[in-house]
Tab-separated table of C-alpha atoms in Angstrom:
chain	number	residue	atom	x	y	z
N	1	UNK	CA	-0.474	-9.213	-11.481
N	2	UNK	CA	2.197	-6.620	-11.490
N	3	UNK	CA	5.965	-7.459	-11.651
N	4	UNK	CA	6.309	-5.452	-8.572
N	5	UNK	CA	3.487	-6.982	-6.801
N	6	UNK	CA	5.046	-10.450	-8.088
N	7	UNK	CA	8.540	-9.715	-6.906
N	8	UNK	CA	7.450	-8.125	-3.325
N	9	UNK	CA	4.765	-11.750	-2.924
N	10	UNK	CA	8.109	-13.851	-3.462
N	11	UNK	CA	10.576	-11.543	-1.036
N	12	UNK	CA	7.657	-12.456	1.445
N	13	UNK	CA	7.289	-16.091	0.713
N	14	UNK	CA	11.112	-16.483	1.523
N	15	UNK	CA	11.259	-13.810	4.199
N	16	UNK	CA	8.831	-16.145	6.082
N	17	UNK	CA	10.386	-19.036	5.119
N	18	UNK	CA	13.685	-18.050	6.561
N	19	UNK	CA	12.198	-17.118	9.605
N	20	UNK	CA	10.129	-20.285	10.196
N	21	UNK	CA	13.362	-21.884	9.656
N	22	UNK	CA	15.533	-19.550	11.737
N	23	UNK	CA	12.966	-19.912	14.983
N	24	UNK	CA	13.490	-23.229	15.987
N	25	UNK	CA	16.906	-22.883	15.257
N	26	UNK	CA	17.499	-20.296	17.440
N	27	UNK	CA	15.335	-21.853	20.489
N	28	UNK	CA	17.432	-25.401	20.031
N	29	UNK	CA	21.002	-23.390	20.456
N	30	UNK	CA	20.511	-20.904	23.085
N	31	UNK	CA	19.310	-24.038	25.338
N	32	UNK	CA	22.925	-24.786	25.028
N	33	UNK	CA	25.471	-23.316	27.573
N	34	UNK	CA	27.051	-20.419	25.415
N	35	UNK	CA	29.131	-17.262	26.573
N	36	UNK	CA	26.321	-14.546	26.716
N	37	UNK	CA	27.729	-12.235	23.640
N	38	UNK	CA	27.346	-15.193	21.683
N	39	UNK	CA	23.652	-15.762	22.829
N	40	UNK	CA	22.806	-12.142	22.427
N	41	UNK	CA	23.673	-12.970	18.448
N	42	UNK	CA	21.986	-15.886	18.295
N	43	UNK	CA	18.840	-14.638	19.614
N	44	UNK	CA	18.758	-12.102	17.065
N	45	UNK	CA	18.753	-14.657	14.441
N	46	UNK	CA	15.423	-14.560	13.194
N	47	UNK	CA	15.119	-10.502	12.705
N	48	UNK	CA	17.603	-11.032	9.991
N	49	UNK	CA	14.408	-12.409	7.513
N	50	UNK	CA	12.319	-10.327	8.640
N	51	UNK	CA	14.620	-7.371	7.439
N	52	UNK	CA	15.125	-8.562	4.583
N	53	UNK	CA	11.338	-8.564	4.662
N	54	UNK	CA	11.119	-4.615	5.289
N	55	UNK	CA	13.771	-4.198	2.774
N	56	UNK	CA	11.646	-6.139	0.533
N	57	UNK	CA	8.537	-3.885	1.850
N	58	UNK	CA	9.880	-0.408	0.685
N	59	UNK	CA	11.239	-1.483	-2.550
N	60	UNK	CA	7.519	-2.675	-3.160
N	61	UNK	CA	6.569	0.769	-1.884
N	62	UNK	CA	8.685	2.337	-4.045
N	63	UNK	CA	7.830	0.652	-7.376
N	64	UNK	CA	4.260	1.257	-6.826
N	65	UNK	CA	1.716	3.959	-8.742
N	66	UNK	CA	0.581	7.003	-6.181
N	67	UNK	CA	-2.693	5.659	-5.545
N	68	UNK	CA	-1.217	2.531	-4.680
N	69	UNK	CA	1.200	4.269	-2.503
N	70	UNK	CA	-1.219	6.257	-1.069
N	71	UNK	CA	-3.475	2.892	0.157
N	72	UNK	CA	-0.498	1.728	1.554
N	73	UNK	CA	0.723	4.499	4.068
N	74	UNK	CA	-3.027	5.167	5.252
N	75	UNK	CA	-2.733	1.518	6.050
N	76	UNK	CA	0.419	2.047	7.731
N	77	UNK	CA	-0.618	4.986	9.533
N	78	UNK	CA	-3.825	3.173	10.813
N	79	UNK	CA	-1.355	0.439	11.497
N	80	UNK	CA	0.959	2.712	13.646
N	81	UNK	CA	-1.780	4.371	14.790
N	82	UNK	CA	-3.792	1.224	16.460
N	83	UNK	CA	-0.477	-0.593	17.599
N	84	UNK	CA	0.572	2.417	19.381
N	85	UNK	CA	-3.227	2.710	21.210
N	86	UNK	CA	-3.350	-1.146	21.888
N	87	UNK	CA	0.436	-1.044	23.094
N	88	UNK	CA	-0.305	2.151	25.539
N	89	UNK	CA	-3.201	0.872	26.800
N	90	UNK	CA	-2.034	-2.581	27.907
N	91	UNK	CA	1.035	-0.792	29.740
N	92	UNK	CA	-1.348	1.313	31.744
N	93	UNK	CA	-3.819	-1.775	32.269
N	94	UNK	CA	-0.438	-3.496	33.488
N	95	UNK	CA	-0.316	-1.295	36.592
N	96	UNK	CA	-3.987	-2.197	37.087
N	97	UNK	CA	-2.821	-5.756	37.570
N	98	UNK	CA	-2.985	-7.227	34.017
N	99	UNK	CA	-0.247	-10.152	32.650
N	100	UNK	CA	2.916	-7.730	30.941
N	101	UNK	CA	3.076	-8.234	27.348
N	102	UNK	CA	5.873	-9.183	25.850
N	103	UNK	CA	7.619	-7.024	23.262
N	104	UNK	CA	7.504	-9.599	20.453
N	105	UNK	CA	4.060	-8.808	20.306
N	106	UNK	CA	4.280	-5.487	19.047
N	107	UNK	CA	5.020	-6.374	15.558
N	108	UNK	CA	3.199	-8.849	14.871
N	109	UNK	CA	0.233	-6.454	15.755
N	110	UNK	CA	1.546	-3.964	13.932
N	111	UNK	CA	1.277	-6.461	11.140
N	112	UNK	CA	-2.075	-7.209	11.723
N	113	UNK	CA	-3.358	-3.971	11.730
N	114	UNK	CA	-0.548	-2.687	8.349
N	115	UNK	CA	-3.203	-5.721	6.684
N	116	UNK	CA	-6.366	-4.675	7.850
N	117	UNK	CA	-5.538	-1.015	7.441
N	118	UNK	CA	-4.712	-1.763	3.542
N	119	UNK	CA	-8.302	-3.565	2.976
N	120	UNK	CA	-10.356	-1.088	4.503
N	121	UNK	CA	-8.444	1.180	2.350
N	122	UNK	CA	-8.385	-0.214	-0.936
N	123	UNK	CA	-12.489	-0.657	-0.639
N	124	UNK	CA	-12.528	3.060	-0.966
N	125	UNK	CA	-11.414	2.818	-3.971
N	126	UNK	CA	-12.982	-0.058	-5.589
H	1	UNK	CA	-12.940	16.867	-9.800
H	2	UNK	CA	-14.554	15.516	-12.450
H	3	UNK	CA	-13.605	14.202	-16.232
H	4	UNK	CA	-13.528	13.183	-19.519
H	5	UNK	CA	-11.471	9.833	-18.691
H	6	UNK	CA	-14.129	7.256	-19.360
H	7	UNK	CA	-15.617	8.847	-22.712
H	8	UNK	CA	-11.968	9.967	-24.084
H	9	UNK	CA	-10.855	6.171	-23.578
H	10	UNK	CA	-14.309	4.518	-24.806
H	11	UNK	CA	-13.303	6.473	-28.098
H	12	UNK	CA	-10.144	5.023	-28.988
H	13	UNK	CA	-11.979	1.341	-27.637
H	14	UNK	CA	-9.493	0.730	-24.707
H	15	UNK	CA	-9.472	-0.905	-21.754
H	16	UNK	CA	-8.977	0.263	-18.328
H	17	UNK	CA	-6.197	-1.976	-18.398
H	18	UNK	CA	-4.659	-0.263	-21.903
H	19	UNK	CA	-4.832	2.817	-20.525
H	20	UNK	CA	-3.260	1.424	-17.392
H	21	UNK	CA	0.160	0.206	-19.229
H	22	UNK	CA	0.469	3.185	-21.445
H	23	UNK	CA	0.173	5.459	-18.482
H	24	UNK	CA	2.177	3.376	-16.305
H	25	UNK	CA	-0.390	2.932	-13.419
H	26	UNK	CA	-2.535	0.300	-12.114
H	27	UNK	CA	-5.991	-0.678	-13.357
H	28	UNK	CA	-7.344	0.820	-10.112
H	29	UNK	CA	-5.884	3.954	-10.348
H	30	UNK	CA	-7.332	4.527	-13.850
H	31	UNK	CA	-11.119	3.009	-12.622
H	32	UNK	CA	-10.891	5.286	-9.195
H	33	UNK	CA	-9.771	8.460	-11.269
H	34	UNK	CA	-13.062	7.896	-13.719
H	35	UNK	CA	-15.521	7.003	-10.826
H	36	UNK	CA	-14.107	10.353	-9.610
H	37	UNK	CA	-12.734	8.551	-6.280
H	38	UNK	CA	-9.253	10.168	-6.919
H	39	UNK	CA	-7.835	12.958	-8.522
H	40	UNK	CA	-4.511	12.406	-9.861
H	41	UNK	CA	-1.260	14.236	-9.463
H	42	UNK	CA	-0.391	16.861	-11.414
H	43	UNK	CA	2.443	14.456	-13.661
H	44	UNK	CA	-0.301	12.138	-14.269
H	45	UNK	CA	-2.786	14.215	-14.936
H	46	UNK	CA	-0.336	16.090	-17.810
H	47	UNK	CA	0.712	12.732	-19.006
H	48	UNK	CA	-3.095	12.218	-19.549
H	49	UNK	CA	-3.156	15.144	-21.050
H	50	UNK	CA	-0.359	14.421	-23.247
H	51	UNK	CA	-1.841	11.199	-24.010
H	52	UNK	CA	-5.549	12.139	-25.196
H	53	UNK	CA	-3.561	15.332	-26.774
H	54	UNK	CA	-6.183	17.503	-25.310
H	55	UNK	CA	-5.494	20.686	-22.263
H	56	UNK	CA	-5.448	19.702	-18.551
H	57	UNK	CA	-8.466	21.616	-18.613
H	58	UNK	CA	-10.669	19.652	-20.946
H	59	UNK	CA	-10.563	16.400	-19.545
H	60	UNK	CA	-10.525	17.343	-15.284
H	61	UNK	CA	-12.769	20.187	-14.772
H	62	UNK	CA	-14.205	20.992	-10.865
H	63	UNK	CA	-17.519	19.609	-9.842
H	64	UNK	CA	-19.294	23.078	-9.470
H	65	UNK	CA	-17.971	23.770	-13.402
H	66	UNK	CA	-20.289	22.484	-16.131
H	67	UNK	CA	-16.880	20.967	-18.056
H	68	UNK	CA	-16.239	21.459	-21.923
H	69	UNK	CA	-19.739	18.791	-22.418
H	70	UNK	CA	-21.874	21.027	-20.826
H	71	UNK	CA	-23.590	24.742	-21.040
H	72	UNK	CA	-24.534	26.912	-18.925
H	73	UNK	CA	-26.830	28.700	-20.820
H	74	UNK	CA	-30.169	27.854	-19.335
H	75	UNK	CA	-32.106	30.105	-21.763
């Protein structure tokens, strides 16, 4: 395996460590009675891993070959792509009377679909 | 496009994966550039170029062109 591909596997092991960590963490103190500004910051404790993650992400991007990098952003752009249709069409199903969705989900769809994007991808060029 | 990629490297008895680390690229790029599933960029394709110490033009040639291997002298 590449040293880029080894270094951008680890940056994601401890992204999602830290932010397996930091989620129950931040549930457990903002059911405590804080000052709001202080909750605000607290709640936003578990984005911090998961920019490191990004940060991780396009330092990977960077230290790959073009055809690598070009597997990549048609994954993203599928990724961007689908989110953006799925997201849309739930928010105009909403006013048809469907449950609203909550904006945590939109990245971990995005996610999703970054993953699946990148494997349909990469089989054209197997 | 097509090319020489596959025969130039089966010459000198490397790898994909030789060719890979002395051009800097990933085993994939080097198989999808032979099976003609990707044309490289211009810097690659001179530092193939470079590499093989052959012209641009005798290793990637378009797929209506016969290439350097073939004639077209059908008498």
């Amino acid at each position: 395996m590449q040293r880029v591909e080894q270094r951008w596997q680890r940056a994601l092991l401890i992204s999602l460590g830290l932010y397996t960590l930091a989620l129950p963490l931040t549930i457990m103190l903002l059911r405590a009675d804080l000052p709001t500004l202080l909750r605000y910051l607290i709640a936003i404790i578990p984005v911090l891993p998961i920019g490191y993650g990004i940060l991780a992400y396009t330092r990977f991007l960077a230290g790959l070959d073009e055809l690598q990098q070009r597997i990549q952003l048609y994954g993203l752009a599928m990724s961007v792509g689908g989110t953006g249709l799925i997201t849309i069409s739930w928010g105009f199903l909403e006013l048809a009377g469907l449950p609203r969705l909550s904006t945590l989900w939109v990245f971990p769809i995005l996610i999703w679909l970054w993953g699946l994007g990148v494997m349909l991808v990469n089989r054209r060029y197997q | 496009m097509r090319n020489r990629l596959r025969l130039l490297r089966a010459e000198r008895s490397w790898s994909q994966a030789d060719l890979a680390v002395q051009l800097a690229v990933s085993r994939q790029t080097i198989n999808a550039i032979e099976t003609g599933k990707y044309d490289p960029s211009l810097p690659l394709a001179f530092h193939i170029a470079r590499l093989f110490g052959q012209p641009i033009e005798a290793i990637f040639f378009p797929d209506d062109e016969p290439g350097p291997d073939r004639t077209t002298d059908h008498t």
